[in-house]
């Protein structure tokens, strides 16, 4: 078997210098049926390696409840079949613009800021997770005939903490579970980040989007030996709901890639292919500068990232520019592109015929109702992605006073005596109209994604500071949560005829498909919610933009009749505009609006 090692200046394969030309491709953001195609696209671009994170929260939604951990192993097998090496970044924290940075909601709900430290409870959970996960990696290491050549310790830890004892413990856990390939860390090219995130004796790499020579000079101040590698070359960027679609000029990105390679360094394109945040797994960031204490900025469903391979698996101009650069470092001619995936044969309108009001959906699929003096958080109700309904009756008699959802995260639709009274957000927590005594108030709160980066990682969701009537707390709060995954199967959820107005709720119908293939779904006039086709969750839609359509993998469609359900959380349209399924090449656009913000040298994380 071959051996991959870290030399004084180079990576070594059986003692011979090799350069890693890697691309990030997250198996959990790409439908499994498309793995082979996307990996072949990486090879055709000129890459010899694929890198993936592993999201802990996806695979352990409740303590000890492990779900399809073997997916990582299947992906690594697909990488080997595609002729690629593999770099695995198991966290436990991954950032990745993913819900809670990959940490389970139940874990941060229990531990708060003790997560990602030497705290014994955190390490106990982590050890259990690694015992379940790492056999998928260990059995596929290069010296076992597999593709895995390196494994990461934590992730950008220097941007978060400075617990060197914790990092050493993660290293020990990896070794204890049988990881024998080289380990590494990755951090931003700043002194405090490299000080906080590096481990003595372990390869340190850096993440950046431009100015490679400056970044590597900073790394060399900390590590005089070892191969140079940019573990995340940010060749694009991600989008937030309500913002503009970010695009990095292809020529600028190609020049930055060329500079990295001219430094003699290895590289990992982040992202080579971004994929999609299916099922509401998109994370969120906070603005506000270095402390990230500003407003919540939830990430869109598409993780296209302006990557060289777009969300649909198509080569972009950036792909061809990168291929030209990478060809100069290849051992021979680059492979041809694989055949393009099939595209939906003909557009079709979705026929929505049934409806269930939100209250009935909650009754059928919600968790148990709780009652207590203060509003419970999403974490206390065991809701990772979804909504919570809070109910309270204002005592009386009393005059009308302002009603405030103090510490609201993230967005709420409020009803007073059954009538919609307003929409509240973090920055606007008070109803416009006062509320009188004896009023029955319902506050439907939606999580828009947990923070995935910065000091507010792991913060609670819901109404975190109480319900106030003028200055008085309202107690006797009833609450009930609805997890998003509870609607992957709606069997048994009662349905009735469509409402005569714009009521929120679960809309159900069908679409007839002719010529199965990749498609997009348009929802003109709908406000905010989630869509499923044949039980597969496409993710969140939101009229705030910039994303205007949802990507539909051809593998979730079937010839003939397909089931569709739409969970609208605020206001459904009755303007005559249909929900439409269409082949993406019919429009000639990507799933993001064509409003574009040029971004040259991306330099944040």
Coordinates of C-alpha atoms in Angstrom, one line a residue:
X1 CA 0.0 0.0 0.0
X2 CA 1.1 3.6 -0.6
X3 CA 2.2 6.0 2.2
X4 CA 1.4 9.7 2.3
X5 CA 3.6 11.8 4.6
X6 CA 4.4 15.4 5.4
X7 CA 8.0 16.3 4.5
X8 CA 10.1 19.3 5.4
X9 CA 9.0 21.2 2.3
X10 CA 6.7 18.9 0.4
X11 CA 3.9 16.3 0.7
X12 CA 5.4 12.9 -0.1
X13 CA 3.8 9.9 -1.7
X14 CA 6.0 6.9 -1.1
X15 CA 8.9 9.4 -0.6
X16 CA 8.2 11.3 -3.8
X17 CA 7.1 15.0 -3.7
X18 CA 3.4 15.6 -4.7
X19 CA 1.3 18.6 -4.9
X20 CA -2.3 18.5 -3.7
X21 CA -4.8 20.1 -6.1
X22 CA -8.0 19.6 -4.1
X23 CA -11.5 20.8 -4.4
X24 CA -14.2 21.1 -1.7
X25 CA -17.4 19.1 -2.4
X26 CA -19.7 18.4 0.6
X27 CA -21.4 15.0 0.2
X28 CA -24.3 16.3 2.3
X29 CA -25.0 19.2 0.0
X30 CA -25.2 17.0 -3.2
X31 CA -27.8 14.3 -3.9
X32 CA -26.0 10.9 -3.7
X33 CA -27.1 10.1 -7.2
X34 CA -25.0 13.1 -8.4
X35 CA -21.8 12.3 -6.5
X36 CA -20.2 10.5 -9.4
X37 CA -20.8 13.3 -11.9
X38 CA -19.6 16.0 -9.6
X39 CA -16.4 14.1 -8.7
X40 CA -15.7 13.5 -12.4
X41 CA -16.1 17.3 -12.9
X42 CA -13.4 17.8 -10.3
X43 CA -11.1 15.5 -12.2
X44 CA -11.9 17.2 -15.5
X45 CA -11.0 20.6 -14.0
X46 CA -7.5 19.3 -13.1
X47 CA -7.9 18.3 -9.5
X48 CA -6.4 15.2 -7.9
X49 CA -8.1 15.4 -4.5
X50 CA -11.5 16.1 -3.0
X51 CA -12.2 17.6 0.5
X52 CA -15.3 17.3 2.6
X53 CA -16.5 18.4 6.0
X54 CA -18.7 16.1 8.2
X55 CA -21.8 17.7 9.9
X56 CA -22.2 16.2 13.3
X57 CA -25.8 17.6 13.7
X58 CA -27.0 15.9 10.5
X59 CA -25.8 12.5 11.7
X60 CA -26.7 12.7 15.4
X61 CA -30.0 14.7 15.7
X62 CA -30.4 13.4 19.3
X63 CA -27.8 12.0 21.7
X64 CA -27.0 8.4 20.6
X65 CA -29.4 8.5 17.6
X66 CA -27.1 8.1 14.7
X67 CA -28.4 8.6 11.1
X68 CA -26.7 7.3 8.0
X69 CA -23.1 7.9 9.2
X70 CA -22.2 5.4 6.4
X71 CA -22.9 8.2 3.9
X72 CA -19.4 9.5 4.4
X73 CA -18.0 6.1 3.7
X74 CA -20.0 5.8 0.5
X75 CA -18.8 9.2 -0.6
X76 CA -15.2 8.3 0.0
X77 CA -15.6 5.1 -2.0
X78 CA -17.0 7.2 -4.8
X79 CA -14.0 9.5 -4.6
X80 CA -11.7 6.5 -4.9
X81 CA -13.6 5.2 -7.9
X82 CA -13.2 8.7 -9.5
X83 CA -9.5 8.5 -9.1
X84 CA -9.3 11.2 -6.4
X85 CA -7.5 11.4 -3.0
X86 CA -9.6 12.6 -0.2
X87 CA -9.2 15.1 2.7
X88 CA -11.7 14.7 5.6
X89 CA -12.5 17.5 8.0
X90 CA -14.6 15.9 10.7
X91 CA -14.7 18.9 13.0
X92 CA -16.4 18.6 15.5
X93 CA -17.1 22.1 14.4
X94 CA -17.1 22.8 10.6
X95 CA -18.5 26.4 10.1
X96 CA -19.3 25.8 6.4
X97 CA -22.3 28.2 6.5
X98 CA -24.1 25.2 8.0
X99 CA -26.7 25.2 10.8
X100 CA -24.9 25.8 14.1
X101 CA -21.5 25.2 12.4
X102 CA -22.3 21.5 12.4
X103 CA -22.7 21.2 16.2
X104 CA -25.9 19.5 17.4
X105 CA -28.5 21.9 18.8
X106 CA -29.0 19.7 21.8
X107 CA -25.3 19.9 22.6
X108 CA -24.9 23.7 22.5
X109 CA -28.3 24.0 24.2
X110 CA -26.8 21.9 27.1
X111 CA -23.3 23.3 27.2
X112 CA -23.4 26.8 25.7
X113 CA -19.9 28.3 25.6
X114 CA -18.4 25.1 27.1
X115 CA -18.7 23.5 23.7
X116 CA -15.4 23.4 21.8
X117 CA -13.4 23.3 25.1
X118 CA -11.8 20.7 27.4
X119 CA -15.1 20.5 29.3
X120 CA -15.6 16.9 30.3
X121 CA -19.2 16.7 29.1
X122 CA -18.4 18.1 25.7
X123 CA -15.5 15.7 25.3
X124 CA -17.7 12.8 26.3
X125 CA -20.2 13.6 23.6
X126 CA -17.4 14.1 21.1
X127 CA -15.8 10.7 21.9
X128 CA -19.1 9.0 21.4
X129 CA -19.5 10.7 18.0
X130 CA -15.9 9.9 16.9
X131 CA -16.3 6.3 17.9
X132 CA -19.3 6.1 15.5
X133 CA -17.9 8.2 12.7
X134 CA -14.2 7.5 12.4
X135 CA -14.4 3.8 11.4
X136 CA -15.8 5.2 8.1
X137 CA -12.6 7.1 7.7
X138 CA -10.0 4.7 9.2
X139 CA -11.0 1.8 6.9
X140 CA -10.5 4.1 3.9
X141 CA -7.1 5.5 4.7
X142 CA -4.5 5.3 2.0
X143 CA -2.6 2.6 3.8
X144 CA -5.8 0.5 3.8
X145 CA -6.2 1.0 0.0
X146 CA -8.6 3.9 0.3
X147 CA -8.4 7.5 -0.8
X148 CA -8.0 9.3 2.6
X149 CA -4.6 11.1 2.9
X150 CA -5.2 13.7 5.6
X151 CA -7.6 14.4 8.4
X152 CA -8.2 17.8 10.1
X153 CA -8.1 18.6 13.8
X154 CA -11.1 20.9 14.6
X155 CA -11.6 23.8 12.2
X156 CA -10.4 27.4 12.2
X157 CA -10.2 27.1 16.0
X158 CA -8.0 30.2 16.2
X159 CA -10.9 32.3 15.1
X160 CA -12.9 31.1 18.1
X161 CA -10.8 29.9 21.1
X162 CA -7.4 29.3 22.6
X163 CA -7.9 26.0 24.6
X164 CA -4.7 24.2 23.6
X165 CA -5.5 21.4 25.9
X166 CA -8.8 20.8 24.0
X167 CA -7.0 20.7 20.6
X168 CA -4.5 18.2 22.0
X169 CA -7.5 16.1 23.2
X170 CA -9.1 16.1 19.7
X171 CA -5.7 15.0 18.3
X172 CA -5.6 12.1 20.8
X173 CA -9.2 11.1 20.1
X174 CA -8.4 10.9 16.3
X175 CA -5.3 8.8 17.0
X176 CA -7.1 6.6 19.6
X177 CA -9.8 5.7 17.0
X178 CA -7.2 4.6 14.5
X179 CA -6.4 7.7 12.3
X180 CA -2.8 7.2 11.0
X181 CA -2.7 9.5 8.0
X182 CA -1.2 13.0 8.7
X183 CA -3.3 15.4 10.7
X184 CA -3.5 19.2 10.1
X185 CA -5.1 22.4 11.3
X186 CA -6.4 25.3 9.2
X187 CA -6.8 28.9 10.2
X188 CA -6.8 32.4 8.9
X189 CA -3.3 33.9 8.1
X190 CA -3.2 36.1 11.2
X191 CA -0.9 35.7 14.2
X192 CA -3.7 35.3 16.8
X193 CA -5.5 32.8 14.6
X194 CA -2.4 30.6 14.0
X195 CA -1.4 30.9 17.7
X196 CA -4.9 29.8 18.9
X197 CA -5.6 27.1 16.3
X198 CA -2.3 25.4 15.6
X199 CA -1.0 22.2 17.4
X200 CA 2.7 21.7 17.9
X201 CA 4.1 19.0 15.7
X202 CA 1.0 19.0 13.4
X203 CA 0.9 20.5 9.9
X204 CA -0.6 24.0 9.9
X205 CA -2.4 25.4 6.8
X206 CA -4.1 28.7 6.1
X207 CA -7.3 29.9 4.5
X208 CA -7.7 33.0 2.4
X209 CA -9.1 34.4 -0.9
X210 CA -6.2 36.5 -2.1
X211 CA -2.7 37.8 -1.4
X212 CA -1.2 34.3 -1.2
X213 CA 2.4 35.5 -0.7
X214 CA 1.5 37.6 2.3
X215 CA -0.5 34.8 3.8
X216 CA 2.3 32.2 3.4
X217 CA 4.8 34.7 4.8
X218 CA 2.6 34.9 7.9
X219 CA 2.4 31.1 8.1
X220 CA 6.2 30.8 7.8
X221 CA 6.7 33.1 10.8
X222 CA 4.9 30.4 12.8
X223 CA 6.1 27.3 10.9
X224 CA 9.5 27.4 9.3
X225 CA 9.1 23.9 7.9
X226 CA 6.4 21.8 6.3
X227 CA 4.5 22.1 3.0
X228 CA 2.6 25.3 2.2
X229 CA -1.1 24.8 1.6
X230 CA -4.1 27.0 1.3
X231 CA -6.7 24.7 2.8
X232 CA -9.6 27.1 1.8
X233 CA -9.0 29.2 -1.3
X234 CA -12.2 31.2 -1.3
X235 CA -12.8 31.4 -5.0
X236 CA -16.4 32.6 -4.5
X237 CA -18.7 33.5 -1.6
X238 CA -22.1 32.8 -0.1
X239 CA -25.3 34.7 -0.1
X240 CA -27.7 36.0 2.6
X241 CA -31.4 36.3 2.4
X242 CA -32.3 40.0 1.7
X243 CA -28.8 40.7 0.3
X244 CA -27.3 40.7 -3.2
X245 CA -25.9 37.7 -5.0
X246 CA -22.1 37.7 -4.6
X247 CA -20.0 37.0 -7.6
X248 CA -16.2 36.9 -7.9
X249 CA -14.7 37.7 -11.3
X250 CA -13.4 34.6 -12.9
X251 CA -10.2 36.2 -14.1
X252 CA -9.4 37.6 -10.7
X253 CA -10.0 34.2 -9.1
X254 CA -7.8 32.5 -11.6
X255 CA -5.0 35.0 -11.0
X256 CA -5.2 34.3 -7.3
X257 CA -5.1 30.6 -7.9
X258 CA -2.0 31.0 -10.1
X259 CA -0.3 33.0 -7.3
X260 CA -0.9 30.2 -4.8
X261 CA 0.6 27.6 -7.2
X262 CA 3.5 29.9 -8.1
X263 CA 4.4 29.9 -4.4
X264 CA 5.0 26.2 -4.6
X265 CA 1.9 25.5 -2.5
X266 CA -0.9 23.0 -2.5
X267 CA -4.5 24.2 -2.7
X268 CA -8.0 23.3 -1.9
X269 CA -10.6 25.2 -3.8
X270 CA -13.4 26.3 -1.5
X271 CA -15.8 25.6 -3.1
X272 CA -15.1 23.5 -6.2
X273 CA -18.8 22.7 -6.2
X274 CA -21.1 24.2 -3.6
X275 CA -24.3 22.3 -3.9
X276 CA -27.5 23.0 -1.9
X277 CA -28.6 23.5 1.7
X278 CA -31.5 21.0 1.4
X279 CA -34.0 20.5 4.2
X280 CA -33.4 23.9 5.9
X281 CA -29.8 23.2 7.0
X282 CA -28.4 26.6 6.0
X283 CA -26.7 28.4 8.7
X284 CA -26.5 32.1 9.5
X285 CA -23.9 34.8 10.3
X286 CA -23.9 38.0 12.2
X287 CA -22.7 41.3 11.0
X288 CA -21.1 43.9 13.2
X289 CA -17.4 43.6 12.5
X290 CA -14.9 41.5 14.3
X291 CA -17.1 40.7 17.2
X292 CA -20.0 39.5 15.0
X293 CA -22.6 41.0 17.4
X294 CA -24.6 42.6 14.6
X295 CA -27.9 41.6 13.0
X296 CA -28.6 38.0 12.0
X297 CA -27.8 37.3 8.3
X298 CA -29.4 34.0 7.4
X299 CA -27.8 32.1 4.5
X300 CA -29.9 31.2 1.4
X301 CA -30.8 27.6 0.4
X302 CA -28.5 27.6 -2.6
X303 CA -24.8 27.0 -1.8
X304 CA -23.8 27.7 -5.4
X305 CA -20.9 29.9 -3.9
X306 CA -20.1 31.2 -7.4
X307 CA -18.0 28.0 -7.6
X308 CA -16.4 26.9 -10.8
X309 CA -19.0 24.0 -11.0
X310 CA -22.4 25.6 -10.4
X311 CA -25.3 24.3 -8.3
X312 CA -26.6 22.3 -11.3
X313 CA -23.2 20.7 -11.9
X314 CA -22.4 22.9 -15.0
X315 CA -19.0 24.3 -15.8
X316 CA -18.8 28.0 -15.5
X317 CA -16.3 30.5 -17.0
X318 CA -14.4 30.1 -13.7
X319 CA -14.2 26.4 -14.4
X320 CA -12.5 26.9 -17.7
X321 CA -10.1 29.6 -16.3
X322 CA -9.1 27.2 -13.4
X323 CA -8.7 24.3 -15.8
X324 CA -6.3 26.3 -17.9
X325 CA -4.2 27.2 -14.8
X326 CA -4.3 23.7 -13.3
X327 CA -3.4 22.0 -16.6
X328 CA 0.1 23.4 -16.2
X329 CA 0.5 21.3 -13.1
X330 CA -1.0 18.1 -14.3
X331 CA 1.0 14.9 -15.1
X332 CA -0.7 14.6 -18.5
X333 CA -3.7 15.6 -20.5
X334 CA -6.8 16.4 -18.4
X335 CA -9.8 14.1 -18.6
X336 CA -12.8 15.2 -20.8
X337 CA -15.9 16.4 -19.0
X338 CA -18.4 13.7 -18.1
X339 CA -21.8 13.7 -19.9
X340 CA -24.1 16.4 -18.5
X341 CA -26.9 15.3 -16.2
X342 CA -30.3 15.0 -17.8
X343 CA -32.6 18.0 -17.6
X344 CA -36.4 18.0 -17.1
X345 CA -38.0 17.3 -20.4
X346 CA -40.9 19.8 -20.2
X347 CA -42.1 22.5 -17.8
X348 CA -45.2 21.6 -15.7
X349 CA -47.5 23.5 -13.4
X350 CA -48.0 22.2 -9.9
X351 CA -51.7 21.6 -9.1
X352 CA -52.3 22.5 -5.5
X353 CA -55.6 21.0 -4.3
X354 CA -55.4 20.6 -0.5
X355 CA -54.6 22.7 2.5
X356 CA -54.0 22.3 6.2
X357 CA -53.9 25.4 8.5
X358 CA -50.8 25.8 10.6
X359 CA -52.6 25.0 13.8
X360 CA -53.8 21.7 12.4
X361 CA -50.3 20.8 11.1
X362 CA -48.9 21.6 14.6
X363 CA -51.6 19.4 16.2
X364 CA -50.8 16.5 13.9
X365 CA -47.0 16.7 13.8
X366 CA -45.9 18.9 16.6
X367 CA -44.1 18.0 19.8
X368 CA -45.8 18.0 23.2
X369 CA -47.2 21.3 24.5
X370 CA -45.4 22.8 27.5
X371 CA -46.7 25.4 30.0
X372 CA -44.5 27.5 32.3
X373 CA -43.7 30.9 33.5
X374 CA -41.4 31.9 30.6
X375 CA -41.1 31.0 26.9
X376 CA -38.9 28.0 26.4
X377 CA -36.2 28.1 23.8
X378 CA -36.2 26.0 20.6
X379 CA -33.4 23.9 22.3
X380 CA -35.6 23.2 25.3
X381 CA -38.4 22.0 23.0
X382 CA -35.9 19.9 20.9
X383 CA -36.5 21.9 17.7
X384 CA -33.4 22.1 15.5
X385 CA -35.0 23.4 12.3
X386 CA -38.7 24.5 12.3
X387 CA -41.1 26.7 14.2
X388 CA -42.5 27.2 17.7
X389 CA -45.9 28.6 18.6
X390 CA -46.0 30.5 21.8
X391 CA -49.4 31.3 23.4
X392 CA -50.3 33.6 26.2
X393 CA -53.5 35.3 27.5
X394 CA -53.0 38.9 28.6
X395 CA -54.5 39.4 32.1
X396 CA -57.3 41.9 32.5
X397 CA -59.0 44.1 32.8
X398 CA -56.3 46.5 31.7
X399 CA -55.8 49.2 29.1
X400 CA -54.1 48.5 25.8
X401 CA -50.3 48.5 26.1
X402 CA -47.4 47.6 23.7
X403 CA -46.6 43.9 23.4
X404 CA -42.9 43.0 23.0
X405 CA -41.2 39.6 22.3
X406 CA -37.9 40.4 24.1
X407 CA -34.8 38.7 22.9
X408 CA -36.6 37.4 19.8
X409 CA -34.7 35.1 17.5
X410 CA -35.4 35.1 14.6
X411 CA -38.7 36.0 13.0
X412 CA -42.3 35.9 14.3
X413 CA -45.8 36.2 12.9
X414 CA -48.1 37.4 15.7
X415 CA -51.9 36.8 15.9
X416 CA -54.1 38.6 18.4
X417 CA -57.5 37.0 19.0
X418 CA -57.0 35.0 15.8
X419 CA -56.2 38.0 13.6
X420 CA -52.8 38.6 12.1
X421 CA -51.3 41.6 14.0
X422 CA -47.8 41.9 12.6
X423 CA -44.4 40.4 11.8
X424 CA -41.6 40.8 14.4
X425 CA -37.9 40.5 13.9
X426 CA -34.8 40.8 16.2
X427 CA -34.5 44.5 15.4
X428 CA -38.2 45.1 15.6
X429 CA -39.6 43.2 18.6
X430 CA -42.7 45.3 19.4
X431 CA -46.1 45.1 17.8
X432 CA -47.2 48.4 16.1
X433 CA -50.7 48.3 17.7
X434 CA -51.2 48.0 21.5
X435 CA -52.9 44.9 22.9
X436 CA -55.7 45.1 25.5
X437 CA -56.4 42.9 28.5
X438 CA -57.9 39.4 28.0
X439 CA -56.5 39.2 24.5
X440 CA -55.3 35.8 23.3
X441 CA -51.9 36.1 21.7
X442 CA -50.1 33.6 19.5
X443 CA -46.5 34.2 18.4
X444 CA -45.3 31.8 15.7
X445 CA -41.5 32.0 15.7
X446 CA -39.3 30.6 12.9
X447 CA -35.6 29.8 13.2
X448 CA -33.8 31.2 10.1
X449 CA -30.7 29.1 10.8
X450 CA -28.3 29.0 13.7
X451 CA -25.1 31.1 13.7
X452 CA -22.2 29.1 12.2
X453 CA -19.3 31.4 12.9
X454 CA -18.0 33.7 15.6
X455 CA -18.6 34.2 19.4
X456 CA -22.3 33.8 19.1
X457 CA -22.0 30.3 17.8
X458 CA -24.6 28.1 19.7
X459 CA -26.9 30.9 20.8
X460 CA -30.5 29.8 21.6
X461 CA -33.4 30.3 19.3
X462 CA -37.0 31.4 20.0
X463 CA -38.1 34.1 22.5
X464 CA -35.1 34.2 24.8
X465 CA -36.0 37.2 26.9
X466 CA -39.7 36.9 27.7
X467 CA -43.0 38.3 26.6
X468 CA -43.7 41.8 27.9
X469 CA -47.0 43.7 28.1
X470 CA -45.7 47.3 28.6
X471 CA -43.0 46.7 31.3
X472 CA -44.7 43.6 32.9
X473 CA -43.6 40.0 32.0
X474 CA -46.5 37.8 30.9
X475 CA -46.2 34.4 32.5
X476 CA -48.2 31.2 32.0
X477 CA -46.8 30.7 28.6
X478 CA -47.8 27.7 26.5
X479 CA -45.5 26.5 23.8
X480 CA -45.3 23.8 21.2
X481 CA -42.7 23.1 18.6
X482 CA -42.8 21.7 15.0
X483 CA -39.6 20.2 13.7
X484 CA -39.1 20.6 10.0
X485 CA -38.3 16.9 9.5
X486 CA -41.6 15.9 11.0
X487 CA -43.1 16.9 7.6
X488 CA -40.9 14.6 5.4
X489 CA -44.0 12.3 5.6
X490 CA -47.4 14.0 5.8
X491 CA -49.4 10.7 5.9
X492 CA -52.2 11.2 8.4
X493 CA -52.1 15.0 8.4
X494 CA -55.7 16.1 7.6
X495 CA -56.3 18.1 4.5
X496 CA -59.2 20.3 3.4
X497 CA -60.1 22.4 0.3
X498 CA -58.0 25.5 -0.4
X499 CA -58.7 28.6 1.7
X500 CA -60.4 31.6 0.1
X501 CA -57.6 34.0 1.3
X502 CA -53.8 34.2 1.8
X503 CA -53.7 32.0 4.9
X504 CA -50.5 30.2 5.8
X505 CA -50.4 26.5 6.1
X506 CA -49.5 23.2 4.4
X507 CA -50.5 23.3 0.7
X508 CA -50.6 19.9 -1.1
X509 CA -50.8 18.9 -4.7
X510 CA -49.1 17.1 -7.6
X511 CA -47.1 17.8 -10.7
X512 CA -46.9 15.5 -13.7
X513 CA -43.4 15.0 -15.0
X514 CA -42.4 14.0 -18.5
X515 CA -38.8 13.4 -19.1
X516 CA -37.2 13.2 -15.6
X517 CA -34.1 15.4 -15.1
X518 CA -32.7 18.2 -13.0
X519 CA -35.1 21.1 -12.7
X520 CA -35.9 24.2 -10.8
X521 CA -39.1 25.2 -8.9
X522 CA -40.5 28.7 -9.1
X523 CA -42.9 30.0 -6.5
X524 CA -44.0 33.5 -7.6
X525 CA -45.9 35.4 -5.0
X526 CA -45.2 33.1 -2.1
X527 CA -43.7 34.7 0.9
X528 CA -41.6 32.3 3.1
X529 CA -41.6 28.6 3.8
X530 CA -40.4 25.2 2.7
X531 CA -41.1 22.8 -0.2
X532 CA -41.0 19.0 -0.5
X533 CA -41.3 16.9 -3.6
X534 CA -42.0 13.2 -3.1
X535 CA -40.9 13.6 0.6
X536 CA -37.6 15.2 -0.3
X537 CA -37.1 18.6 1.3
X538 CA -35.8 21.1 -1.2
X539 CA -35.2 23.8 1.5
X540 CA -36.4 27.3 2.3
X541 CA -37.9 29.8 -0.2
X542 CA -38.3 33.5 0.7
X543 CA -39.5 36.4 -1.3
X544 CA -36.7 38.5 0.3
X545 CA -34.3 37.2 -2.3
X546 CA -31.8 37.1 -3.9
X547 CA -32.6 33.4 -4.5
X548 CA -35.7 33.1 -6.7
X549 CA -35.9 29.4 -7.5
X550 CA -35.1 26.1 -5.8
X551 CA -32.9 23.4 -7.3
X552 CA -34.7 20.1 -7.8
X553 CA -32.3 17.1 -8.3
X554 CA -33.6 14.9 -11.1
X555 CA -33.2 11.9 -8.8
X556 CA -36.1 13.0 -6.5
X557 CA -38.5 13.1 -9.5
X558 CA -40.3 10.2 -11.1
X559 CA -42.0 9.9 -14.4
X560 CA -45.7 10.7 -14.1
X561 CA -47.3 12.0 -11.0
X562 CA -45.2 13.6 -8.2
X563 CA -46.4 14.8 -4.9
X564 CA -45.6 18.4 -3.8
X565 CA -46.3 20.1 -0.6
X566 CA -45.5 23.7 0.3
X567 CA -45.4 24.9 4.0
X568 CA -46.1 28.7 3.8
X569 CA -45.4 30.4 7.1
X570 CA -46.7 33.9 6.4
X571 CA -48.8 34.7 3.3
X572 CA -49.7 32.5 0.3
X573 CA -50.5 34.1 -3.1
X574 CA -53.9 34.1 -4.7
X575 CA -52.9 36.0 -7.8
X576 CA -53.2 33.3 -10.4
X577 CA -49.5 32.7 -10.6
X578 CA -48.8 29.0 -10.6
X579 CA -46.0 27.1 -8.9
X580 CA -43.9 25.9 -11.9
X581 CA -41.4 23.1 -12.3
X582 CA -39.1 23.7 -15.2
X583 CA -35.8 22.6 -16.7
X584 CA -33.0 24.9 -15.6
X585 CA -31.6 25.4 -19.2
X586 CA -35.0 26.7 -20.3
X587 CA -34.3 30.0 -18.4
X588 CA -30.6 30.3 -19.0
X589 CA -30.2 31.6 -15.4
X590 CA -29.0 30.2 -12.1
X591 CA -31.3 29.9 -9.1
X592 CA -30.2 33.3 -7.8
X593 CA -31.5 36.6 -9.0
X594 CA -29.4 38.3 -11.7
X595 CA -28.7 41.2 -9.4
X596 CA -25.0 40.7 -8.8
X597 CA -22.4 42.3 -6.5
X598 CA -18.9 42.1 -7.9
X599 CA -16.4 40.8 -5.3
X600 CA -12.8 40.7 -6.2
X601 CA -10.4 39.8 -3.4
X602 CA -12.7 38.0 -0.9
X603 CA -10.9 38.0 2.4
X604 CA -13.3 37.1 5.2
X605 CA -14.7 33.9 6.6

